[in-house]
mmCIF file of C-alpha atoms and ligand atoms in Angstrom:
data_model
loop_
_atom_site.group_PDB
_atom_site.id
_atom_site.type_symbol
_atom_site.label_atom_id
_atom_site.label_comp_id
_atom_site.label_asym_id
_atom_site.label_seq_id
_atom_site.Cartn_x
_atom_site.Cartn_y
_atom_site.Cartn_z
ATOM 1 C CA MET U 222 -2.207 29.198 -11.932
ATOM 2 C CA THR U 223 0.799 28.845 -14.265
ATOM 3 C CA ALA U 224 0.290 30.625 -17.598
ATOM 4 C CA GLY U 225 -0.695 28.341 -20.431
ATOM 5 C CA LYS U 226 -2.041 25.533 -18.230
ATOM 6 C CA ALA U 227 -5.556 24.246 -18.647
ATOM 7 C CA SER U 228 -7.577 25.031 -15.551
ATOM 8 C CA GLU U 229 -10.619 23.201 -14.250
ATOM 9 C CA HIS U 230 -12.679 23.882 -11.151
ATOM 10 C CA GLY U 231 -15.918 23.155 -9.390
ATOM 11 C CA TRP U 232 -15.220 20.155 -7.157
ATOM 12 C CA ASP U 233 -15.862 19.956 -3.454
ATOM 13 C CA ALA U 234 -12.594 18.039 -3.101
ATOM 14 C CA VAL U 235 -9.629 16.880 -5.124
ATOM 15 C CA VAL U 236 -8.095 13.680 -3.807
ATOM 16 C CA VAL U 237 -4.412 13.116 -4.519
ATOM 17 C CA GLY U 238 -3.648 9.422 -4.897
ATOM 18 C CA ALA U 239 -5.820 6.456 -5.865
ATOM 19 C CA GLY U 240 -4.523 3.903 -3.362
ATOM 20 C CA ILE U 241 -6.981 2.370 -0.886
ATOM 21 C CA ALA U 242 -7.079 5.566 1.196
ATOM 22 C CA GLY U 243 -7.744 7.900 -1.737
ATOM 23 C CA LEU U 244 -10.356 5.629 -3.257
ATOM 24 C CA THR U 245 -12.084 5.252 0.082
ATOM 25 C CA THR U 246 -12.144 9.046 0.530
ATOM 26 C CA ALA U 247 -13.522 9.602 -2.995
ATOM 27 C CA ASP U 248 -16.166 6.846 -2.557
ATOM 28 C CA ALA U 249 -17.288 8.111 0.854
ATOM 29 C CA LEU U 250 -17.486 11.728 -0.291
ATOM 30 C CA GLN U 251 -19.591 10.771 -3.328
ATOM 31 C CA GLN U 252 -21.870 8.707 -1.162
ATOM 32 C CA ALA U 253 -22.283 11.829 1.012
ATOM 33 C CA GLY U 254 -23.334 13.772 -2.107
ATOM 34 C CA ARG U 255 -20.057 15.640 -2.696
ATOM 35 C CA SER U 256 -18.302 16.159 -6.032
ATOM 36 C CA VAL U 257 -14.758 14.711 -6.211
ATOM 37 C CA LEU U 258 -11.854 14.460 -8.593
ATOM 38 C CA CYS U 259 -9.139 11.861 -7.877
ATOM 39 C CA LEU U 260 -5.708 12.329 -9.456
ATOM 40 C CA GLU U 261 -3.356 9.326 -9.552
ATOM 41 C CA ALA U 262 0.293 9.512 -10.591
ATOM 42 C CA ARG U 263 0.572 5.864 -11.790
ATOM 43 C CA GLY U 264 -1.209 4.345 -14.754
ATOM 44 C CA ARG U 265 -3.127 2.072 -12.349
ATOM 45 C CA VAL U 266 -5.070 2.229 -9.077
ATOM 46 C CA GLY U 267 -4.165 0.558 -5.805
ATOM 47 C CA GLY U 268 -0.748 1.998 -4.840
ATOM 48 C CA ARG U 269 0.814 -0.485 -2.453
ATOM 49 C CA ALA U 270 -2.089 -2.884 -3.194
ATOM 50 C CA HIS U 271 -0.730 -4.294 -6.460
ATOM 51 C CA SER U 272 -1.581 -7.701 -7.908
ATOM 52 C CA VAL U 273 -0.742 -9.362 -11.201
ATOM 53 C CA ALA U 274 -2.792 -12.050 -12.960
ATOM 54 C CA GLU U 275 -1.332 -15.578 -12.695
ATOM 55 C CA GLY U 276 -3.430 -18.414 -14.155
ATOM 56 C CA PRO U 277 -7.018 -18.144 -13.031
ATOM 57 C CA HIS U 278 -6.253 -15.804 -10.144
ATOM 58 C CA ALA U 279 -3.601 -13.243 -9.062
ATOM 59 C CA VAL U 280 -0.536 -12.879 -6.911
ATOM 60 C CA ASP U 281 0.185 -9.930 -4.688
ATOM 61 C CA LEU U 282 3.333 -7.865 -5.121
ATOM 62 C CA GLY U 283 2.334 -5.537 -2.258
ATOM 63 C CA ALA U 284 -0.297 -6.047 0.417
ATOM 64 C CA THR U 285 -1.694 -9.550 0.890
ATOM 65 C CA TRP U 286 -3.488 -10.117 4.164
ATOM 66 C CA PHE U 287 -6.188 -8.743 6.400
ATOM 67 C CA TRP U 288 -6.995 -9.958 9.857
ATOM 68 C CA ASP U 289 -9.984 -11.020 11.973
ATOM 69 C CA ASN U 290 -9.946 -7.829 14.066
ATOM 70 C CA GLU U 291 -10.167 -5.548 10.992
ATOM 71 C CA ALA U 292 -13.827 -4.660 10.866
ATOM 72 C CA LEU U 293 -13.882 -1.960 8.225
ATOM 73 C CA ILE U 294 -12.334 -4.100 5.509
ATOM 74 C CA GLN U 295 -14.629 -7.009 6.355
ATOM 75 C CA SER U 296 -17.714 -4.829 6.215
ATOM 76 C CA LEU U 297 -16.611 -3.446 2.796
ATOM 77 C CA LEU U 298 -16.094 -6.711 0.972
ATOM 78 C CA PRO U 299 -19.663 -8.030 0.556
ATOM 79 C CA GLY U 300 -20.929 -4.732 -0.893
ATOM 80 C CA LEU U 301 -18.043 -4.710 -3.393
ATOM 81 C CA GLY U 302 -18.746 -8.291 -4.389
ATOM 82 C CA LEU U 303 -15.295 -9.469 -3.268
ATOM 83 C CA GLY U 304 -14.448 -12.872 -1.839
ATOM 84 C CA ALA U 305 -11.818 -13.886 0.663
ATOM 85 C CA PHE U 306 -10.108 -17.074 1.738
ATOM 86 C CA ARG U 307 -7.883 -18.222 4.610
ATOM 87 C CA GLN U 308 -4.092 -17.973 4.356
ATOM 88 C CA SER U 309 -2.832 -21.557 4.131
ATOM 89 C CA THR U 310 -0.989 -22.426 7.331
ATOM 90 C CA ALA U 311 -1.051 -26.245 7.377
ATOM 91 C CA GLY U 312 2.301 -28.030 7.523
ATOM 92 C CA ASP U 313 5.668 -27.446 9.173
ATOM 93 C CA ALA U 314 7.695 -24.235 9.002
ATOM 94 C CA LEU U 315 11.455 -24.048 8.462
ATOM 95 C CA PHE U 316 14.125 -22.175 10.392
ATOM 96 C CA ASP U 317 17.384 -21.534 8.583
ATOM 97 C CA ALA U 318 20.328 -20.037 10.505
ATOM 98 C CA GLN U 319 23.645 -21.725 11.300
ATOM 99 C CA ASP U 320 23.074 -25.402 10.590
ATOM 100 C CA PRO U 321 24.092 -26.577 7.123
ATOM 101 C CA ASN U 322 20.491 -27.537 6.378
ATOM 102 C CA PRO U 323 17.289 -25.705 7.325
ATOM 103 C CA GLN U 324 15.740 -26.948 10.536
ATOM 104 C CA ARG U 325 12.225 -28.364 10.236
ATOM 105 C CA LEU U 326 9.968 -27.091 13.049
ATOM 106 C CA ASP U 327 7.153 -29.089 14.507
ATOM 107 C CA GLY U 328 4.135 -27.132 13.197
ATOM 108 C CA ASN U 329 3.957 -23.591 11.901
ATOM 109 C CA PRO U 330 4.678 -20.826 14.416
ATOM 110 C CA VAL U 331 5.367 -18.350 11.567
ATOM 111 C CA ASP U 332 1.848 -17.839 10.178
ATOM 112 C CA GLY U 333 -0.963 -16.527 12.335
ATOM 113 C CA PRO U 334 -4.593 -16.769 11.108
ATOM 114 C CA ALA U 335 -5.154 -14.268 8.284
ATOM 115 C CA TRP U 336 -7.405 -13.674 5.281
ATOM 116 C CA ARG U 337 -6.540 -13.122 1.651
ATOM 117 C CA PHE U 338 -8.511 -11.562 -1.212
ATOM 118 C CA SER U 339 -9.749 -14.191 -3.720
ATOM 119 C CA GLU U 340 -8.714 -12.008 -6.686
ATOM 120 C CA GLY U 341 -5.676 -10.332 -5.030
ATOM 121 C CA ALA U 342 -5.488 -7.294 -2.810
ATOM 122 C CA GLN U 343 -5.616 -4.872 -5.758
ATOM 123 C CA SER U 344 -9.160 -6.051 -6.479
ATOM 124 C CA LEU U 345 -10.221 -3.943 -3.485
ATOM 125 C CA ALA U 346 -8.954 -0.844 -5.364
ATOM 126 C CA SER U 347 -10.527 -1.912 -8.641
ATOM 127 C CA ALA U 348 -13.878 -2.549 -6.970
ATOM 128 C CA LEU U 349 -13.828 0.835 -5.204
ATOM 129 C CA THR U 350 -12.924 2.493 -8.504
ATOM 130 C CA ALA U 351 -15.837 0.779 -10.264
ATOM 131 C CA ARG U 352 -18.216 2.377 -7.740
ATOM 132 C CA LEU U 353 -17.027 5.953 -8.458
ATOM 133 C CA ALA U 354 -19.015 8.205 -10.763
ATOM 134 C CA PRO U 355 -17.665 8.233 -14.341
ATOM 135 C CA GLY U 356 -14.872 10.755 -14.782
ATOM 136 C CA THR U 357 -13.909 10.850 -11.074
ATOM 137 C CA LEU U 358 -10.536 9.189 -11.592
ATOM 138 C CA ARG U 359 -7.691 10.433 -13.789
ATOM 139 C CA LEU U 360 -4.639 8.179 -14.109
ATOM 140 C CA SER U 361 -1.030 9.144 -14.968
ATOM 141 C CA GLN U 362 -1.488 12.587 -13.387
ATOM 142 C CA PRO U 363 1.378 13.148 -10.912
ATOM 143 C CA VAL U 364 0.584 16.132 -8.707
ATOM 144 C CA LEU U 365 3.494 18.511 -8.494
ATOM 145 C CA ALA U 366 2.192 21.501 -6.573
ATOM 146 C CA ILE U 367 -0.666 22.520 -4.219
ATOM 147 C CA ARG U 368 -1.805 25.984 -3.274
ATOM 148 C CA TYR U 369 -4.229 26.253 -0.405
ATOM 149 C CA GLY U 370 -5.872 29.221 1.299
ATOM 150 C CA GLN U 371 -8.935 30.680 2.796
ATOM 151 C CA HIS U 372 -11.163 29.918 -0.149
ATOM 152 C CA GLY U 373 -9.992 26.487 -1.220
ATOM 153 C CA ALA U 374 -7.124 24.633 -2.882
ATOM 154 C CA THR U 375 -5.583 24.397 -6.345
ATOM 155 C CA VAL U 376 -3.807 21.249 -7.370
ATOM 156 C CA GLU U 377 -1.280 21.358 -10.240
ATOM 157 C CA THR U 378 -0.029 18.650 -12.540
ATOM 158 C CA ALA U 379 2.497 19.242 -15.357
ATOM 159 C CA ASP U 380 -0.133 20.590 -17.712
ATOM 160 C CA ALA U 381 -3.302 21.396 -15.790
ATOM 161 C CA SER U 382 -4.590 22.895 -12.578
ATOM 162 C CA PHE U 383 -7.674 21.797 -10.648
ATOM 163 C CA SER U 384 -9.421 23.927 -8.053
ATOM 164 C CA ALA U 385 -11.694 22.654 -5.268
ATOM 165 C CA GLY U 386 -12.963 23.474 -1.804
ATOM 166 C CA HIS U 387 -10.600 20.930 -0.220
ATOM 167 C CA VAL U 388 -7.594 18.780 -1.099
ATOM 168 C CA VAL U 389 -7.030 15.362 0.387
ATOM 169 C CA MET U 390 -3.459 14.058 0.488
ATOM 170 C CA ALA U 391 -3.922 10.299 0.139
ATOM 171 C CA VAL U 392 -0.172 9.768 -0.314
ATOM 172 C CA PRO U 393 2.364 8.938 2.413
ATOM 173 C CA PRO U 394 3.142 12.195 4.205
ATOM 174 C CA SER U 395 6.941 11.919 3.786
ATOM 175 C CA LEU U 396 6.526 11.385 0.030
ATOM 176 C CA ALA U 397 4.133 14.314 -0.227
ATOM 177 C CA GLU U 398 6.578 16.554 1.620
ATOM 178 C CA ALA U 399 9.485 15.461 -0.610
ATOM 179 C CA ALA U 400 7.742 15.449 -3.982
ATOM 180 C CA ILE U 401 5.039 18.134 -3.902
ATOM 181 C CA SER U 402 5.560 21.850 -3.526
ATOM 182 C CA PHE U 403 3.109 23.472 -1.091
ATOM 183 C CA THR U 404 2.134 27.141 -1.065
ATOM 184 C CA PRO U 405 2.104 28.364 1.641
ATOM 185 C CA GLU U 406 4.718 25.927 3.036
ATOM 186 C CA LEU U 407 3.294 23.314 5.358
ATOM 187 C CA PRO U 408 3.411 24.606 8.972
ATOM 188 C CA HIS U 409 6.627 23.576 10.718
ATOM 189 C CA PRO U 410 5.121 20.879 13.025
ATOM 190 C CA VAL U 411 3.263 19.281 10.118
ATOM 191 C CA ARG U 412 6.306 19.336 7.881
ATOM 192 C CA GLU U 413 8.592 17.919 10.612
ATOM 193 C CA THR U 414 6.073 15.189 11.441
ATOM 194 C CA ALA U 415 5.591 14.292 7.769
ATOM 195 C CA VAL U 416 9.353 14.013 7.138
ATOM 196 C CA GLY U 417 9.699 11.754 10.227
ATOM 197 C CA THR U 418 6.874 9.420 9.157
ATOM 198 C CA ALA U 419 8.362 6.357 7.419
ATOM 199 C CA VAL U 420 6.412 4.834 4.504
ATOM 200 C CA TRP U 421 5.115 1.509 5.788
ATOM 201 C CA MET U 422 6.942 -1.316 3.943
ATOM 202 C CA GLY U 423 8.585 1.330 1.810
ATOM 203 C CA ASN U 424 12.009 -0.230 2.468
ATOM 204 C CA ILE U 425 11.028 -3.792 1.555
ATOM 205 C CA VAL U 426 11.574 -6.071 -1.462
ATOM 206 C CA LYS U 427 8.802 -8.587 -2.057
ATOM 207 C CA ALA U 428 9.328 -11.538 -4.412
ATOM 208 C CA VAL U 429 6.755 -14.093 -5.546
ATOM 209 C CA ALA U 430 7.488 -17.353 -7.350
ATOM 210 C CA THR U 431 4.769 -19.522 -9.011
ATOM 211 C CA TYR U 432 5.070 -23.263 -9.687
ATOM 212 C CA SER U 433 3.127 -25.945 -11.531
ATOM 213 C CA SER U 434 2.395 -27.624 -8.185
ATOM 214 C CA ALA U 435 2.804 -26.901 -4.460
ATOM 215 C CA PHE U 436 5.584 -29.495 -3.882
ATOM 216 C CA TRP U 437 6.251 -28.087 -0.391
ATOM 217 C CA LEU U 438 2.703 -28.982 0.753
ATOM 218 C CA GLU U 439 3.146 -32.501 -0.626
ATOM 219 C CA ALA U 440 6.246 -32.752 1.607
ATOM 220 C CA GLY U 441 4.226 -31.661 4.636
ATOM 221 C CA LEU U 442 5.760 -28.164 4.691
ATOM 222 C CA SER U 443 3.654 -25.056 5.067
ATOM 223 C CA GLY U 444 5.846 -22.935 2.798
ATOM 224 C CA SER U 445 6.680 -20.592 5.656
ATOM 225 C CA ALA U 446 10.245 -20.084 6.832
ATOM 226 C CA ILE U 447 12.427 -17.662 8.737
ATOM 227 C CA SER U 448 15.912 -17.448 7.241
ATOM 228 C CA TYR U 449 19.170 -15.778 8.255
ATOM 229 C CA ARG U 450 21.207 -17.344 5.434
ATOM 230 C CA GLY U 451 20.382 -15.032 2.579
ATOM 231 C CA PRO U 452 18.838 -11.644 1.871
ATOM 232 C CA PHE U 453 15.237 -12.890 2.187
ATOM 233 C CA ARG U 454 14.052 -13.214 5.819
ATOM 234 C CA GLU U 455 10.434 -14.364 5.848
ATOM 235 C CA PHE U 456 8.717 -16.845 3.505
ATOM 236 C CA HIS U 457 5.060 -17.782 3.150
ATOM 237 C CA ASP U 458 2.811 -19.885 0.968
ATOM 238 C CA HIS U 459 1.097 -17.597 -1.561
ATOM 239 C CA SER U 460 -1.041 -20.107 -3.443
ATOM 240 C CA GLY U 461 -4.357 -18.902 -4.771
ATOM 241 C CA PRO U 462 -7.810 -19.992 -3.612
ATOM 242 C CA SER U 463 -8.125 -23.837 -3.927
ATOM 243 C CA GLY U 464 -4.351 -23.900 -4.419
ATOM 244 C CA SER U 465 -4.089 -22.304 -7.842
ATOM 245 C CA PRO U 466 -1.656 -20.831 -8.791
ATOM 246 C CA ALA U 467 0.837 -22.642 -6.525
ATOM 247 C CA ALA U 468 3.117 -19.913 -5.162
ATOM 248 C CA LEU U 469 5.609 -18.846 -2.490
ATOM 249 C CA PHE U 470 6.616 -15.336 -1.511
ATOM 250 C CA ALA U 471 9.271 -13.710 0.634
ATOM 251 C CA PHE U 472 10.317 -10.292 2.046
ATOM 252 C CA ALA U 473 13.823 -8.889 2.153
ATOM 253 C CA PRO U 474 15.147 -5.561 3.429
ATOM 254 C CA ALA U 475 15.717 -3.393 0.314
ATOM 255 C CA ALA U 476 19.043 -2.245 1.792
ATOM 256 C CA ARG U 477 20.428 -5.724 0.990
ATOM 257 C CA PHE U 478 20.080 -5.035 -2.763
ATOM 258 C CA GLN U 479 21.021 -1.400 -3.238
ATOM 259 C CA GLY U 480 21.646 -0.801 -6.916
ATOM 260 C CA GLU U 481 21.376 -4.473 -7.904
ATOM 261 C CA PRO U 482 19.445 -5.268 -11.067
ATOM 262 C CA MET U 483 16.061 -6.943 -10.605
ATOM 263 C CA ASP U 484 17.149 -10.156 -12.299
ATOM 264 C CA ARG U 485 19.950 -10.514 -9.673
ATOM 265 C CA ILE U 486 17.378 -10.123 -6.928
ATOM 266 C CA ALA U 487 15.192 -12.785 -8.595
ATOM 267 C CA GLU U 488 18.164 -15.105 -8.764
ATOM 268 C CA ALA U 489 19.000 -14.600 -5.103
ATOM 269 C CA PHE U 490 15.358 -15.368 -4.264
ATOM 270 C CA ARG U 491 15.354 -18.561 -6.308
ATOM 271 C CA ASP U 492 18.697 -19.704 -4.781
ATOM 272 C CA GLN U 493 17.296 -19.244 -1.301
ATOM 273 C CA LEU U 494 14.048 -21.078 -2.254
ATOM 274 C CA VAL U 495 16.192 -24.009 -3.463
ATOM 275 C CA HIS U 496 18.217 -24.040 -0.234
ATOM 276 C CA LEU U 497 15.021 -24.111 1.819
ATOM 277 C CA PHE U 498 12.653 -26.237 -0.220
ATOM 278 C CA GLY U 499 14.930 -28.344 -2.448
ATOM 279 C CA GLU U 500 15.682 -28.676 -6.201
ATOM 280 C CA GLU U 501 12.017 -28.553 -7.253
ATOM 281 C CA ALA U 502 12.133 -24.857 -6.308
ATOM 282 C CA ALA U 503 14.739 -24.221 -9.052
ATOM 283 C CA THR U 504 12.179 -24.173 -11.897
ATOM 284 C CA PRO U 505 9.419 -21.663 -11.128
ATOM 285 C CA GLN U 506 6.927 -20.816 -13.827
ATOM 286 C CA SER U 507 7.378 -17.150 -13.028
ATOM 287 C CA ILE U 508 9.152 -14.837 -10.565
ATOM 288 C CA HIS U 509 7.922 -11.312 -9.796
ATOM 289 C CA VAL U 510 10.057 -8.914 -7.793
ATOM 290 C CA THR U 511 9.070 -5.451 -6.498
ATOM 291 C CA ASP U 512 11.574 -3.266 -4.644
ATOM 292 C CA TRP U 513 9.210 -0.786 -3.013
ATOM 293 C CA SER U 514 12.098 1.494 -2.083
ATOM 294 C CA ARG U 515 12.651 2.198 -5.824
ATOM 295 C CA GLU U 516 9.008 3.035 -6.463
ATOM 296 C CA GLU U 517 8.885 6.733 -7.232
ATOM 297 C CA TYR U 518 5.275 7.050 -6.170
ATOM 298 C CA THR U 519 5.638 5.094 -2.873
ATOM 299 C CA THR U 520 8.893 6.060 -1.205
ATOM 300 C CA PRO U 521 10.800 9.352 -1.187
ATOM 301 C CA ALA U 522 14.046 9.218 -3.197
ATOM 302 C CA ALA U 523 16.006 10.118 -0.010
ATOM 303 C CA PRO U 524 13.929 9.145 3.064
ATOM 304 C CA SER U 525 15.006 10.865 6.308
ATOM 305 C CA PRO U 526 17.281 8.464 8.237
ATOM 306 C CA GLY U 527 15.335 9.360 11.382
ATOM 307 C CA ALA U 528 11.906 8.482 9.925
ATOM 308 C CA GLY U 529 10.018 5.791 11.819
ATOM 309 C CA THR U 530 6.597 4.538 12.823
ATOM 310 C CA TYR U 531 6.490 6.629 15.999
ATOM 311 C CA ASN U 532 4.563 9.372 14.148
ATOM 312 C CA TYR U 533 1.863 7.019 12.843
ATOM 313 C CA GLY U 534 -1.575 8.457 13.597
ATOM 314 C CA HIS U 535 0.022 11.692 14.906
ATOM 315 C CA PRO U 536 -2.571 14.312 15.925
ATOM 316 C CA VAL U 537 -1.324 16.826 13.255
ATOM 317 C CA PHE U 538 -2.696 14.458 10.592
ATOM 318 C CA ARG U 539 -6.204 14.618 12.047
ATOM 319 C CA GLU U 540 -6.700 18.314 11.465
ATOM 320 C CA ALA U 541 -7.050 20.001 8.081
ATOM 321 C CA VAL U 542 -4.093 22.341 7.443
ATOM 322 C CA GLY U 543 -5.585 25.797 7.030
ATOM 323 C CA GLY U 544 -9.041 24.129 7.085
ATOM 324 C CA ARG U 545 -8.389 22.962 3.461
ATOM 325 C CA LEU U 546 -5.660 20.334 3.295
ATOM 326 C CA HIS U 547 -6.476 16.904 4.730
ATOM 327 C CA TRP U 548 -4.320 13.769 5.227
ATOM 328 C CA ALA U 549 -5.529 10.282 4.403
ATOM 329 C CA SER U 550 -2.729 7.696 3.872
ATOM 330 C CA THR U 551 -2.539 4.664 6.102
ATOM 331 C CA GLU U 552 0.366 6.234 8.026
ATOM 332 C CA THR U 553 -2.035 8.885 9.302
ATOM 333 C CA ALA U 554 -4.654 6.491 10.665
ATOM 334 C CA ASP U 555 -5.524 6.472 14.365
ATOM 335 C CA GLU U 556 -5.909 2.692 14.265
ATOM 336 C CA PHE U 557 -4.236 -0.064 12.158
ATOM 337 C CA ALA U 558 -1.826 2.492 10.705
ATOM 338 C CA GLY U 559 0.289 0.755 8.052
ATOM 339 C CA HIS U 560 -2.398 -1.729 7.120
ATOM 340 C CA LEU U 561 -5.070 -1.645 4.432
ATOM 341 C CA GLU U 562 -7.512 -1.279 7.350
ATOM 342 C CA GLY U 563 -5.648 1.898 8.366
ATOM 343 C CA ALA U 564 -5.934 3.250 4.822
ATOM 344 C CA ILE U 565 -9.692 2.752 4.882
ATOM 345 C CA SER U 566 -9.993 4.282 8.350
ATOM 346 C CA ALA U 567 -7.906 7.325 7.365
ATOM 347 C CA GLY U 568 -9.872 7.750 4.102
ATOM 348 C CA LEU U 569 -13.178 7.673 5.982
ATOM 349 C CA ARG U 570 -11.883 10.230 8.490
ATOM 350 C CA ALA U 571 -10.741 12.598 5.736
ATOM 351 C CA ALA U 572 -14.119 12.286 3.939
ATOM 352 C CA ARG U 573 -15.950 13.039 7.252
ATOM 353 C CA ASN U 574 -13.762 16.090 7.870
ATOM 354 C CA VAL U 575 -14.224 17.476 4.378
ATOM 355 C CA ALA U 576 -18.014 17.004 4.588
ATOM 356 C CA ARG U 577 -18.165 18.576 8.082
ATOM 357 C CA LEU U 578 -16.163 21.687 7.058
ATOM 358 C CA ASP U 579 -18.053 21.971 3.810
ATOM 359 C CA GLU U 580 -21.373 21.865 5.646
ATOM 360 C CA LYS U 581 -20.208 24.512 8.118
ATOM 361 C CA GLU U 582 -19.187 26.727 5.254
ATOM 362 C CA GLN U 583 -22.519 26.287 3.488
ATOM 363 C CA LEU U 584 -24.410 27.153 6.688
ATOM 364 C CA GLY U 585 -22.146 30.198 7.203
ATOM 365 C CA ALA U 586 -22.904 31.388 3.697
ATOM 366 C CA LYS U 587 -26.652 31.406 4.318
HETATM 367 C C1 FAD S 686 5.326 -5.371 0.226
HETATM 368 C C2 FAD S 686 4.094 -4.873 1.019
HETATM 369 C C3 FAD S 686 3.338 -5.766 1.768
HETATM 370 C C4 FAD S 686 2.246 -5.323 2.498
HETATM 371 N N1 FAD S 686 1.471 -6.244 3.139
HETATM 372 C C5 FAD S 686 0.311 -5.840 3.756
HETATM 373 C C6 FAD S 686 -0.605 -6.804 4.249
HETATM 374 O O1 FAD S 686 -0.425 -8.006 4.098
HETATM 375 N N2 FAD S 686 -1.722 -6.324 4.862
HETATM 376 C C7 FAD S 686 -1.975 -4.997 5.005
HETATM 377 O O2 FAD S 686 -3.015 -4.623 5.582
HETATM 378 N N3 FAD S 686 -1.111 -4.076 4.488
HETATM 379 C C8 FAD S 686 -0.007 -4.456 3.872
HETATM 380 N N4 FAD S 686 0.846 -3.548 3.286
HETATM 381 C C9 FAD S 686 0.515 -2.125 3.464
HETATM 382 C C10 FAD S 686 -0.631 -1.685 2.546
HETATM 383 O O3 FAD S 686 -0.270 -1.945 1.225
HETATM 384 C C11 FAD S 686 -0.893 -0.209 2.763
HETATM 385 O O4 FAD S 686 -1.342 0.009 4.086
HETATM 386 C C12 FAD S 686 -1.963 0.424 1.858
HETATM 387 O O5 FAD S 686 -1.991 -0.151 0.553
HETATM 388 C C13 FAD S 686 -1.704 1.924 1.831
HETATM 389 O O6 FAD S 686 -2.715 2.570 1.100
HETATM 390 P P1 FAD S 686 -2.640 4.156 0.914
HETATM 391 O O7 FAD S 686 -3.722 4.507 0.028
HETATM 392 O O8 FAD S 686 -2.543 4.759 2.263
HETATM 393 O O9 FAD S 686 -1.203 4.445 0.266
HETATM 394 P P2 FAD S 686 -0.655 3.984 -1.198
HETATM 395 O O10 FAD S 686 -1.116 2.610 -1.495
HETATM 396 O O11 FAD S 686 0.799 4.201 -1.145
HETATM 397 O O12 FAD S 686 -1.367 4.977 -2.179
HETATM 398 C C14 FAD S 686 -0.864 6.216 -2.517
HETATM 399 C C15 FAD S 686 -1.257 6.521 -3.934
HETATM 400 O O13 FAD S 686 -0.852 7.838 -4.283
HETATM 401 C C16 FAD S 686 -0.230 7.842 -5.562
HETATM 402 N N5 FAD S 686 0.711 9.001 -5.606
HETATM 403 C C17 FAD S 686 1.902 9.147 -5.041
HETATM 404 N N6 FAD S 686 2.415 10.345 -5.331
HETATM 405 C C18 FAD S 686 1.499 11.003 -6.074
HETATM 406 C C19 FAD S 686 1.444 12.288 -6.704
HETATM 407 N N7 FAD S 686 2.468 13.169 -6.603
HETATM 408 N N8 FAD S 686 0.360 12.612 -7.457
HETATM 409 C C20 FAD S 686 -0.681 11.723 -7.556
HETATM 410 N N9 FAD S 686 -0.666 10.499 -7.008
HETATM 411 C C21 FAD S 686 0.386 10.122 -6.282
HETATM 412 C C22 FAD S 686 0.464 6.516 -5.621
HETATM 413 O O14 FAD S 686 0.742 6.122 -6.949
HETATM 414 C C23 FAD S 686 -0.582 5.606 -4.932
HETATM 415 O O15 FAD S 686 -1.492 5.080 -5.831
HETATM 416 C C24 FAD S 686 1.933 -3.964 2.562
HETATM 417 C C25 FAD S 686 2.692 -3.051 1.788
HETATM 418 C C26 FAD S 686 3.766 -3.520 1.025
HETATM 419 C C27 FAD S 686 4.534 -2.535 0.200
#
């Protein structure tokens, strides 16, 4: 412990990160009767599941969809009191490449069938948080250092240290490796694998525009488009349940905007919407832009150029380092890595592993 820091102890596990993986871990451990502290760097829960209120509902600046084959998420929703609705797919899609005007396709090959959260994807995080015992979660607590050893782990923030039997890293492994100091150092294969594990969607800009009405639907368009004539590549309808708020969103590679101010990105988004959907797109009620590559608590400041998805679900993430340090972000999931479903699956695995090792230890102590 660093001299002068407040120190607290007594938890079975400290979970680092209150995204979907961390909250799932904390929830599952508490349901298994374990004591948990969850430390979150941001002033909000949800991580890459981030929604903002718009009219009676919300728009998603990070994750949006889940799919029919994702069983964990679907089994969670009723117990959390969360509703879902179908992604709107009706109408024609647009394809915009060389022709002066976007080409109207017959139907919509861009959108597959998917589900959305009635109150936005972040509502999953809020509902999981509401289920935690009071005092479990502490916001605005960036973890800076972790010591782990035979008898447990100590997690340090700028002004406090927290000791527990186990620590669960519910942050992307490459971010953890870059931003947190580990003592002892992570074993070489774990460190190398973590550095090479790209943050899913960590190099993406997402922009959302809301409108007073869904003029594209009135014109028989779905709102979806693939474009090669501007920085934004992929467009989708993002209207709320029953159509309110009316909204469109798009993704762009963050590399297209390096160093550009956010209002320039918003302008480029609006210009592209006008080119695709006409003059009515020029007057949105609001535009929200998130460049996930600039988010300190999502993407490392200097990601390894060789990082990719080939390490997703790597076996090193399944085992606790030194029997004490567990991995739980979506990138570490055996299935659906990258998705919300993967975050839940990885969180459940980490909770099972902590409980199993903890039980073994208790039996050994008898
Ligand atoms: C633009 C975008 C669109 C997406 N669309 C979809 C989609 O449609 N469907 C889908 O299934 N998935 C989608 N995803 C992926 C989905 O968001 C992720 O799979 C999921 O949210 C990851 O959860 P996680 O808990 O593993 O990680 P995160 O959400 O990244 O959570 C990590 C948490 O750790 C915190 N943290 C970081 N560093 C520290 C530290 N030092 N100390 C303490 N806390 C720290 C962070 O603030 C964060 O809250 C999308 C992602 C993005 C960015």
